[in-house]
């Protein structure tokens, strides 16, 4: 009885892993998220998949300390419920813990997906086990998780660490939350494309990126970062602005929390060094001196595994 199961519940796939108690992945697999029937198939599918794989590997419930899961939506950690996970079609309250414990006979723990990814990077990735780590995930939107003094910060209603809604430009683009200028309106995969389109209109120099935009071709965050790496002058301006906003956001977070590390993850972080160096430039400009000299910025290391590893760590920290 020393193994862990980590589950990363996402809008398109559900990732599973069996891990040692030290967080090393022994087996992993995934299934498609079935969001039909108001998402009501999701929990039964998770139970079936776990039971099927335990049988496949010759394991039983007694081999496991617990199951941990990261989920979108509003999580009640104590009761193990999820609601408002709209990308799963789960609008109504789901008693996830009760059902999964009944279906697998293994204790179950749950937290928000960004918090869980933060725990994963802190345990086995760029956070290197530090007691103060902030994780920022740059995807379609911007999410975050804050670990301070060794504990995840949840806040009054679980809304702590909503780094994507940090205001970096009060006159900026309108956000899905209704405000203007939230970090995720500019420092996300969709935000950088928005910036590129706006900059392109004003730009009169030579630029392959401008040509692509004017020609109506699909432009993604990857196109923009790749163009900047290749020296495209418009792309460099756009990336610099993106890094300005992210660096400003990181400096504000760090001025409050002075974490050992701010880990930047999510799909956009694949841009790598050009992103990190750009953010560092503005972070250094805006951070308070003692913070600037002690808080490190790093790119995430675990990629897609951060969710399952962090989810498994929920079991250990209970
Ligand atoms: Zn917002």
Coordinates of N, CA and C and ligand atoms in Angstrom, one line a residue, residues 164-165 175-177 179 182, ligand 1:
X164 N -4.7 35.3 -13.7 CA -5.1 35.7 -15.1 C -6.0 37.0 -15.0
X165 N -6.5 37.3 -13.8 CA -7.4 38.5 -13.7 C -6.7 39.6 -12.9
X175 N -12.1 41.5 -20.8 CA -11.8 40.2 -20.4 C -13.2 39.4 -20.3
X176 N -13.0 38.0 -20.3 CA -14.2 37.2 -20.2 C -14.9 37.4 -18.8
X177 N -14.2 38.0 -17.8 CA -14.8 38.2 -16.5 C -15.6 39.6 -16.5
X179 N -14.2 42.7 -16.8 CA -13.3 43.8 -16.5 C -12.4 44.1 -17.8
X182 N -7.3 42.7 -17.9 CA -6.8 41.5 -17.1 C -5.6 40.9 -17.8
Ligands
LIG1 ZN1 -10.6 39.1 -16.1

